[in-house]
Coordinates of C-alpha atoms and ligand atoms in Angstrom, one line a residue:
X1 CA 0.0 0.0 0.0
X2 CA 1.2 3.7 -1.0
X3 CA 2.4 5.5 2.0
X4 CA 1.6 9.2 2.3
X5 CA 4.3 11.3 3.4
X6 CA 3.0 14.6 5.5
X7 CA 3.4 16.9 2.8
X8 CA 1.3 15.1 0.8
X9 CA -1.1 15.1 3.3
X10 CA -1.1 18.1 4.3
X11 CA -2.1 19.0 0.2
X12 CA -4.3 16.6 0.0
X13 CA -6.6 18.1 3.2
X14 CA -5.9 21.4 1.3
X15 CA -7.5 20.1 -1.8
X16 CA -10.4 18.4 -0.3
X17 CA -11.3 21.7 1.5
X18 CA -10.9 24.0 -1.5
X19 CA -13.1 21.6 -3.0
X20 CA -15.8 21.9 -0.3
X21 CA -15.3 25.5 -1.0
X22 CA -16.6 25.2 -4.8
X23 CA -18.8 23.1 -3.6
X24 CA -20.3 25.7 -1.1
X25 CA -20.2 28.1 -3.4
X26 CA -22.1 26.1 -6.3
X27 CA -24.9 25.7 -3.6
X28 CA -25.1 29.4 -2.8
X29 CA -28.4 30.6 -2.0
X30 CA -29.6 32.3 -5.1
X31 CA -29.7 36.3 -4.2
X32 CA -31.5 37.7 -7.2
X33 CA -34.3 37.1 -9.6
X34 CA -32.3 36.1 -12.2
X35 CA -30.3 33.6 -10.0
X36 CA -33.8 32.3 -8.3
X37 CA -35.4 31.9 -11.4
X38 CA -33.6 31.5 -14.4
X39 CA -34.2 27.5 -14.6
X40 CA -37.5 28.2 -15.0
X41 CA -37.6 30.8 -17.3
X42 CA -36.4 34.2 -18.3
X43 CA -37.1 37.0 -16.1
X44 CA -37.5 40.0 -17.6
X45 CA -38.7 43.9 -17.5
X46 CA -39.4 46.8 -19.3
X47 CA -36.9 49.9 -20.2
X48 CA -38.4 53.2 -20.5
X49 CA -36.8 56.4 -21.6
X50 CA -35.4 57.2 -18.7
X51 CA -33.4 54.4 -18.1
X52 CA -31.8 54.8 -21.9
X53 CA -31.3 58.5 -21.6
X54 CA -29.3 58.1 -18.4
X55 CA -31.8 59.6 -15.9
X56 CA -32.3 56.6 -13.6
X57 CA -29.1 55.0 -13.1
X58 CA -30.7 53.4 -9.9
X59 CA -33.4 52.0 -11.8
X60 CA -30.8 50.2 -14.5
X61 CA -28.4 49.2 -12.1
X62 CA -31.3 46.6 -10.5
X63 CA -31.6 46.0 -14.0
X64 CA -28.3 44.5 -14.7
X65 CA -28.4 42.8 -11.2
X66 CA -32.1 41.1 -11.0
X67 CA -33.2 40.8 -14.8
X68 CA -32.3 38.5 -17.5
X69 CA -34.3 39.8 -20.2
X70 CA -35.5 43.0 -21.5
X71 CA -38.0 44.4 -23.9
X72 CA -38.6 47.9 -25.3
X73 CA -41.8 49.7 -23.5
X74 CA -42.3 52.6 -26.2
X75 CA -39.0 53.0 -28.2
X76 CA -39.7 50.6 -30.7
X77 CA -43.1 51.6 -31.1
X78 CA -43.9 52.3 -34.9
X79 CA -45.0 56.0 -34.1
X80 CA -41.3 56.7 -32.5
X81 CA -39.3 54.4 -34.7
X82 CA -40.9 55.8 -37.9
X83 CA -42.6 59.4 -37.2
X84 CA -42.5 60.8 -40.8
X85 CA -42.6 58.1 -44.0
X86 CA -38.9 57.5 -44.7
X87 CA -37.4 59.0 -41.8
X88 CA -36.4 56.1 -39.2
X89 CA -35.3 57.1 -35.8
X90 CA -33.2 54.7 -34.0
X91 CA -31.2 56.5 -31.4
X92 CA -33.4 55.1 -28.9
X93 CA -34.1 51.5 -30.0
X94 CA -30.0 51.3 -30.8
X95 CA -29.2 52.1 -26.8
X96 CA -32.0 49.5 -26.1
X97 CA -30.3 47.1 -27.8
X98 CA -26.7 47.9 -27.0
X99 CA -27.5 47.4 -23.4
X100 CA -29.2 44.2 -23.7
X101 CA -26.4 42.9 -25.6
X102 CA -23.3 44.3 -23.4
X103 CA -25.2 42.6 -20.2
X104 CA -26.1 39.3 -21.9
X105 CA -29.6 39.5 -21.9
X106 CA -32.5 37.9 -24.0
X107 CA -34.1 41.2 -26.1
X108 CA -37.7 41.4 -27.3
X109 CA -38.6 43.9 -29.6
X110 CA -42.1 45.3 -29.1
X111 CA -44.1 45.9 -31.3
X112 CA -44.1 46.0 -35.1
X113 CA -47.5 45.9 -36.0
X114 CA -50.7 47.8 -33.0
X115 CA -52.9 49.9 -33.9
X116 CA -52.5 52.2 -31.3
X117 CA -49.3 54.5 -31.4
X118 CA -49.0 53.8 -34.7
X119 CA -48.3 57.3 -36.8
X120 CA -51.2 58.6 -39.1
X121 CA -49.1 58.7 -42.2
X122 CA -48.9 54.9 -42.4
X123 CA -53.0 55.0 -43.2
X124 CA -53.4 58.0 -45.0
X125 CA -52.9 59.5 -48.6
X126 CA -52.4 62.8 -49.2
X127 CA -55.3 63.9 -49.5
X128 CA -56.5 62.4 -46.1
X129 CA -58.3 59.2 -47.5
X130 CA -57.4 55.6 -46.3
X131 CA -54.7 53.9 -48.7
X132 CA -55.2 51.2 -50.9
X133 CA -54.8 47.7 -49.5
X134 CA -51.9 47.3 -51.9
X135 CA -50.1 50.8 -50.3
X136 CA -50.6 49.8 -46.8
X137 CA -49.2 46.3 -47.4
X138 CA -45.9 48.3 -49.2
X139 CA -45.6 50.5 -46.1
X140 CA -46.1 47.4 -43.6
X141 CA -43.1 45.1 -45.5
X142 CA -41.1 48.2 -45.4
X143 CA -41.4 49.2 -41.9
X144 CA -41.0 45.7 -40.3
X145 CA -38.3 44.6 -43.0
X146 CA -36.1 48.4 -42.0
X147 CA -36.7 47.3 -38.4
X148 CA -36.3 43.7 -38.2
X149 CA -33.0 43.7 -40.6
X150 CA -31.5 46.3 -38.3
X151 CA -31.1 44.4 -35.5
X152 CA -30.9 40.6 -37.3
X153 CA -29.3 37.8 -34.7
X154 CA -29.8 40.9 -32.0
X155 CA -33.2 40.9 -31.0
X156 CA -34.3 37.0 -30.2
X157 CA -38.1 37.7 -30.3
X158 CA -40.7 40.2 -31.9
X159 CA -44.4 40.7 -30.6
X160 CA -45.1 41.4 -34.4
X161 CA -48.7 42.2 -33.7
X162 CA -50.1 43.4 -30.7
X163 CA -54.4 43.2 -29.5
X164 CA -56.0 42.7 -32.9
X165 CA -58.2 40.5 -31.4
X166 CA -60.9 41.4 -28.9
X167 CA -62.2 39.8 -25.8
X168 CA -65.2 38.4 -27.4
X169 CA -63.1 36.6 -30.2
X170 CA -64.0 39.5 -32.9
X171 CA -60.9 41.6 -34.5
X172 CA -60.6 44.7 -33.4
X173 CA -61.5 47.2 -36.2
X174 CA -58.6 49.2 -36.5
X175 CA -57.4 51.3 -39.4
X176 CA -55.2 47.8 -40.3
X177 CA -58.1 45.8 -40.3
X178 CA -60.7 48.2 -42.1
X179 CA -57.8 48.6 -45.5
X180 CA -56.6 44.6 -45.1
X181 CA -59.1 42.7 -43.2
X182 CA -57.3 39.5 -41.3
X183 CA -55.2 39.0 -43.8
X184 CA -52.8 41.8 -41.9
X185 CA -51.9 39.7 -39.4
X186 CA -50.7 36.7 -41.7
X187 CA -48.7 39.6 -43.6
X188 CA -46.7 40.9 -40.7
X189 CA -45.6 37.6 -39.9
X190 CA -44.7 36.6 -43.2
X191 CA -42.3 40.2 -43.4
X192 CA -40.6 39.3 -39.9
X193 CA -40.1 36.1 -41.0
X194 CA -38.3 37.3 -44.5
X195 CA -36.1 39.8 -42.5
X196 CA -34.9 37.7 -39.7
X197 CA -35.7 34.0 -40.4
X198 CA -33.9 33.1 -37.1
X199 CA -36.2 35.5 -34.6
X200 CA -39.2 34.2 -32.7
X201 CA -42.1 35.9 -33.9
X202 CA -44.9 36.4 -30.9
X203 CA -48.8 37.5 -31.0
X204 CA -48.8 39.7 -28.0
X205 CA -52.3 40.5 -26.1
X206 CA -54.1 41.4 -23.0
X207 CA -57.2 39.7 -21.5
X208 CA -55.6 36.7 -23.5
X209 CA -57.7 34.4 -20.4
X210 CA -61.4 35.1 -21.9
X211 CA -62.0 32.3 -23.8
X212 CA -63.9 33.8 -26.7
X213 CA -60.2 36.1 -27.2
X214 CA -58.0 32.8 -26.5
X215 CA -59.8 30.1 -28.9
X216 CA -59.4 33.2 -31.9
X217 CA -56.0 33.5 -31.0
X218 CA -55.7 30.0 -30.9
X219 CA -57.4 29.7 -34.5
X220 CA -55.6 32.4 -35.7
X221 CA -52.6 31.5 -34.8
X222 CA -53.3 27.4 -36.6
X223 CA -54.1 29.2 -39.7
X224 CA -50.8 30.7 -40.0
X225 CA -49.3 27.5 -39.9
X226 CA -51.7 25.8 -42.5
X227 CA -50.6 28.1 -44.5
X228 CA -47.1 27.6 -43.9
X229 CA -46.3 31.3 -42.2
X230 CA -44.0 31.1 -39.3
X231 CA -45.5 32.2 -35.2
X232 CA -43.9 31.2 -32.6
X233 CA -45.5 31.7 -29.4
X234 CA -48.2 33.9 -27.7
X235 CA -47.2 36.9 -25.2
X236 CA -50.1 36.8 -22.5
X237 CA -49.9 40.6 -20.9
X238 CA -49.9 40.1 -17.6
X239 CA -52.0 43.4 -16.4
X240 CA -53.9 41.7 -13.3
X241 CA -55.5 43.1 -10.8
X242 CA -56.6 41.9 -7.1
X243 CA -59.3 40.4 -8.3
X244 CA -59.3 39.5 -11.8
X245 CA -58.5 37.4 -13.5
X246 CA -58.8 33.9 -11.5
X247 CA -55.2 31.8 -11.2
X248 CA -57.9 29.4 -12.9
X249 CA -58.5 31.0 -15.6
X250 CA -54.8 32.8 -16.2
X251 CA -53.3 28.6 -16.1
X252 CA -56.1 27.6 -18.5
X253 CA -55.1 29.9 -20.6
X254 CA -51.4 29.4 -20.3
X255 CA -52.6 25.0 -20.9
X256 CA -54.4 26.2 -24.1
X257 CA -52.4 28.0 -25.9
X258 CA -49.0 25.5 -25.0
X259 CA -51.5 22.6 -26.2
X260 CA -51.4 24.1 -29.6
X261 CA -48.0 23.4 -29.5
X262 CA -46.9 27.5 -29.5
X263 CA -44.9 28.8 -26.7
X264 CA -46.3 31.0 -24.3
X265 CA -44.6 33.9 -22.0
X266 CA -45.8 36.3 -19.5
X267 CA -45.7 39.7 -21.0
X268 CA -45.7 43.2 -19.3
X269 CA -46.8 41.6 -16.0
X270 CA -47.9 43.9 -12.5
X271 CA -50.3 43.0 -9.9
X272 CA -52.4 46.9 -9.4
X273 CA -53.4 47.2 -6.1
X274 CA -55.6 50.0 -6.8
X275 CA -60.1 49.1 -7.9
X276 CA -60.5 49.3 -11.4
X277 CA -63.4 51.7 -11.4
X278 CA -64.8 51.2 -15.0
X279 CA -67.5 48.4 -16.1
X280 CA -65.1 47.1 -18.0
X281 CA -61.3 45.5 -16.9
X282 CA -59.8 46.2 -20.0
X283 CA -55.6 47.3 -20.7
X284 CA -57.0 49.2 -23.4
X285 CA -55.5 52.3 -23.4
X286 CA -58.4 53.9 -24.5
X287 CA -60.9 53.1 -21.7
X288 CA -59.8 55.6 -19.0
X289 CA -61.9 56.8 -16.3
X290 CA -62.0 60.6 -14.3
X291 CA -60.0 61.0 -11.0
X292 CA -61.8 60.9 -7.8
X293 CA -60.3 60.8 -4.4
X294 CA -61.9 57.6 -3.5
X295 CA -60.5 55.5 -5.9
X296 CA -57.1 56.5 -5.3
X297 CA -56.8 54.8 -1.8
X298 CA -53.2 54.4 -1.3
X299 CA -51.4 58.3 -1.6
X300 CA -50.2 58.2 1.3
X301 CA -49.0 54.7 1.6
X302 CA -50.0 51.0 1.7
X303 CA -51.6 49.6 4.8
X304 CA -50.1 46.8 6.1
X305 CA -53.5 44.7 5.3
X306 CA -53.3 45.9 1.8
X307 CA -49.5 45.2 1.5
X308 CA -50.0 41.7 2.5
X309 CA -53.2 40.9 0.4
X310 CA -51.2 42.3 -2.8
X311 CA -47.8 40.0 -1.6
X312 CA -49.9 37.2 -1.5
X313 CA -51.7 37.5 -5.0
X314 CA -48.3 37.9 -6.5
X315 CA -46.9 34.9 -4.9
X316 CA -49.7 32.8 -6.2
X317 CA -49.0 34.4 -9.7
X318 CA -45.3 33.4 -9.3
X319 CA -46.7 29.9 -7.7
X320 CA -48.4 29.1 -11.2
X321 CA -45.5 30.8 -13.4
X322 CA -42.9 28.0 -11.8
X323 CA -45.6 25.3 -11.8
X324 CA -46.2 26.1 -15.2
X325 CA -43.0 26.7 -16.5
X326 CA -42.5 23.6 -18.4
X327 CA -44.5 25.9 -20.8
X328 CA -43.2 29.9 -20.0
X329 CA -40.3 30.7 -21.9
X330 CA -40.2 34.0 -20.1
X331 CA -42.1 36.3 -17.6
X332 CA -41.4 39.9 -17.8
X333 CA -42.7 42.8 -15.7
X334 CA -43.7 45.7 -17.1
X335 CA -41.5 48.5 -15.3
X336 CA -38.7 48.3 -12.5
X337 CA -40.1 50.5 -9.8
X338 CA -43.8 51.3 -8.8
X339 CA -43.0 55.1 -9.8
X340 CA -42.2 53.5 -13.4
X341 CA -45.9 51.9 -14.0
X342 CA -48.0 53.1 -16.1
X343 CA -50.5 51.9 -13.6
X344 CA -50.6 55.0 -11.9
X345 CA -52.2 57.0 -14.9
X346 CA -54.2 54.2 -16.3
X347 CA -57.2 54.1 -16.3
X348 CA -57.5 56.6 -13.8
X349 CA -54.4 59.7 -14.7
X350 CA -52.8 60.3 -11.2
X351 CA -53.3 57.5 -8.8
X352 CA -50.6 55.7 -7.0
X353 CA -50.2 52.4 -7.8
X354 CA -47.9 49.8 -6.6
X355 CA -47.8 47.0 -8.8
X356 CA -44.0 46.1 -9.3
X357 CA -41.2 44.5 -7.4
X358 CA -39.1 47.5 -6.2
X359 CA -40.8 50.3 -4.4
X360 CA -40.6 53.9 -5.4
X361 CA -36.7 54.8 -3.5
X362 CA -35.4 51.5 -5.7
X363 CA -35.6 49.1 -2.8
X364 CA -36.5 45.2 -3.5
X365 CA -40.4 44.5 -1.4
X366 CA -39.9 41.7 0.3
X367 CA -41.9 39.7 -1.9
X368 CA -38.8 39.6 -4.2
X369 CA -37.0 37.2 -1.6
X370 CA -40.4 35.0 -1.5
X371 CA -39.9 34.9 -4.8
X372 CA -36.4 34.1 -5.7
X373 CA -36.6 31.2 -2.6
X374 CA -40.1 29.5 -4.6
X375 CA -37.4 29.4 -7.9
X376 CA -35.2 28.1 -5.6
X377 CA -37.4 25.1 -3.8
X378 CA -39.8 24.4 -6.4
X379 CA -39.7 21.6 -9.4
Ligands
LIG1 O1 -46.4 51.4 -20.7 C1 -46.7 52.0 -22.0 C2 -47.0 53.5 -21.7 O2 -45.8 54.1 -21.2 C3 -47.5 54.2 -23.0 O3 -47.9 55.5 -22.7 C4 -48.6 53.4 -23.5 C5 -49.1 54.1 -24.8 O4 -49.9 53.3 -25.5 O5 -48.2 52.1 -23.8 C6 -47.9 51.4 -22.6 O6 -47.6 50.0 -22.9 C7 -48.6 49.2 -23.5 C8 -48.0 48.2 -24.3 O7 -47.1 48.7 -25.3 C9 -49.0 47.3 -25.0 N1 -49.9 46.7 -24.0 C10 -50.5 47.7 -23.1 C11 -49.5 48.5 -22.4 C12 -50.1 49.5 -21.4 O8 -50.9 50.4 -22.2

C-alpha cells in the first residue's frame, strides 16, 4: 500500500477543503431574480426612456443585477421608430439594444404591428383618404423589413402584432383591419419572417384568459401555420389586478395555448393594487376613467393589510409561473419601480399604484425574496 508522506497530506486536506469550498459556493443561495429563477424561465422587465437617456441609473443598475431579459416599453413603437414616411429614428431603440447585448440578456422587440401609437401617415394619402390595400401592405413590408433587418441575430423575439383580437373573439376594427381585413396579421408575420428567419415571432395581447379572445387566438394563430407562415408563441400581458383574473382562468389559458404546440410567455406583468373603477377591466389604453379621491386609496402609503393581500396575489401568480414553467419561456414585468408603471395614470391619470417588485426609493419588497426562494425550492 502507497504510504503518504506529511506533505502530501497536508495537500491533499488542502484540496479536499478547496473543493468543499466550490462546492459551497455552487450551492449558494440564489440572491437575485435572475439567480432564483432563471431554470425556470427568463425573467425580464421593461426599459423606458429614462433608463436609456441616463436619468435613472438606480433604476438600470437593479436592472443588470435582478433581470435576465429586456423588452422595449415605447422606443420601438412604430409612431417613435418611424414618425415621418422615410425617416427612421433609431437612437433610442439602438441604446436598447446595446445594453441588452453588453449585459447578456435575452431582447424582445415590441411591437411591429398595434394599432394604437401607430403614426397617421402609415393609413393615410395625401389627401386624407385611407390607402389602398396594396399601399398599406408596401408601407407594412417596409417598416418591419427596416426594423427587423437592423437588429438581425440581436433581438431573439418580436411581438409582431399586438391586441387585434378582442375579448369576445372579434378583430378589433382598427385602421389595419378596415384597409386589409385578417389578412394583416398573416402579412406581418410573413415580413418578420423574411427579415430575420432566425427570430421568434410572438402574438402579444391582453385579456388573452377570456375564452372567446384565447380560442381566436388560438385559430388564428393554426391558420398561419396551415398556410405555412411562421409564429412562434403567444405573449399573455400580464395586467392583473386583485381580483381578476382567476389563477384558474390565467393557467387555463397558459394550458391552451402550450396545447397548440406555440410557446407562451408572460408579457408586461404587475399585480395593481388599486379598484378598477370602470364596467369594463380592460388594458385598453383607450378606456380611461375621471380621478376621484376615492379611488385612489393608497397616496399616502399601503396599509399593512393591503400590503399583505397584494404579496400574497403575486406569490400565487409566481406559484403558477414556476408550476407552469414547463411551458413559460419567459415572464417579464412591465416596469422596474412602482413610480415606473403606467398603472398609476391608467385608467385613472394620477393615482398611486404599486404593482412592481421595487418600491418607489429602488428598494427590492420583500416579496422579491419570497420569490427568488419559490425558484429556488420548487420543481
Ligand atoms: O407602458 C406604456 C406606456 O408608457 C405608454 O404610454 C402606452 C401608450 O400606449 O403604452 C404602454 O404600454 C402598453 C404596451 O405597449 C401594450 N400593452 C398595453 C401597455 C399598457 O398600455
Amino acid at each position: 500500500m502507497k504510504k503518504f508522506t506529511p506533505t502530501a497530506m497536508v495537500l491533499g486536506l488542502l484540496l479536499f477543503l478547496s473543493g468543499c469550498g466550490a462546492t459551497a459556493t455552487r450551492g449558494k443561495a440564489p440572491t437575485t431574480l435572475k439567480e432564483g429563477l432563471n431554470r425556470h424561465f427568463h425573467i425580464g422587465t421593461a426599459l423606458n426612456h429614462h433608463h436609456l437617456h441616463g436619468t435613472d441609473t438606480k433604476g438600470l443598475e437593479i436592472v443588470k443585477e435582478q433581470f435576465s431579459a429586456i423588452v422595449a416599453e415605447n422606443c420601438m413603437k412604430s409612431m417613435y421608430l418611424q414618425p415621418k414616411e422615410g425617416e427612421f429614428f433609431f437612437g433610442d431603440a439602438d441604446k436598447f439594444v446595446e445594453f441588452g447585448e453588453r449585459n447578456s440578456m435575452h431582447i424582445t422587440g415590441h411591437t411591429l404591428i398595434w394599432h394604437s401609437q401607430a403614426p397617421g401617415w402609415l393609413f393615410t394619402d395625401d389627401a386624407g383618404n385611407d390607402v389602398s390595400p396594396e399601399v398599406l401592405k408596401k408601407r407594412m413590408r417596409n417598416h418591419i423589413h427596416t426594423v427587423v433587418s437592423r437588429y438581425k441575430g440581436r433581438v431573439k423575439g418580436w411581438d409582431v402584432v399586438n391586441e387585434a383580437i378582442l375579448d369576445n373573439g372579434e378583430y378589433r376594427d382598427s385602421k389595419f383591419y378596415q384597409i386589409l381585413g385578417e389578412e394583416f396579421i398573416p402579412l406581418a408575420f410573413q415580413y418578420a419572417y423574411e427579415a430575420d428567419p432566425d427570430a421568434e415571432l410572438y402574438y402579444n395581447d391582453y385579456n388573452e384568459w377570456h375564452v372567446g379572445k384565447r380560442d381566436a387566438i388560438i385559430k388564428m394563430a393554426n391558420s398561419l401555420r396551415e398556410r405555412g407562415i411562421r409564429i412562434d408563441g403567444i405573449g399573455m400581458q400580464g395586467h392583473v389586478g386583485m381580483n381578476y383574473p382567476s389563477i384558474g382562468d390565467y393557467k387555463a389559458a397558459i394550458d391552451a395555448y402550450a396545447n397548440a404546440g406555440l410557446k407562451v410567455m408572460v408579457t408586461e406583468f404587475e399585480v395593481s393594487i388599486l379598484p378598477h373603477p370602470g364596467r369594463r377591466v380592460s388594458s385598453n389604453i383607450a378606456d380611461t376613467e375621471a380621478y376621484r379621491n376615492e379611488i385612489d386609496p393608497y397616496r399616502e402609503g399601503l396599509p399593512d393589510s393591503a400590503r399583505i393581500a397584494w404579496e400574497e396575489r403575486m406569490l400565487d401568480f409566481f406559484s403558477l409561473f414556476i408550476e407552469s414553467s414547463d411551458k413559460l419561456t419567459r415572464v417579464t414585468l412591465w416596469g422596474v419601480t412602482d413610480g415606473d408603471s403606467w398603472k398609476n395614470n391608467f385608467p385613472v391619470r394620477g393615482r398611486t399604484d404599486y404593482p412592481l417588485l421595487f418600491d418607489r426609493e429602488y428598494n427590492a419588497k420583500p416579496v422579491v425574496q419570497k420569490i427568488i426562494e419559490l425558484g429556488r425550492t420548487n420543481k
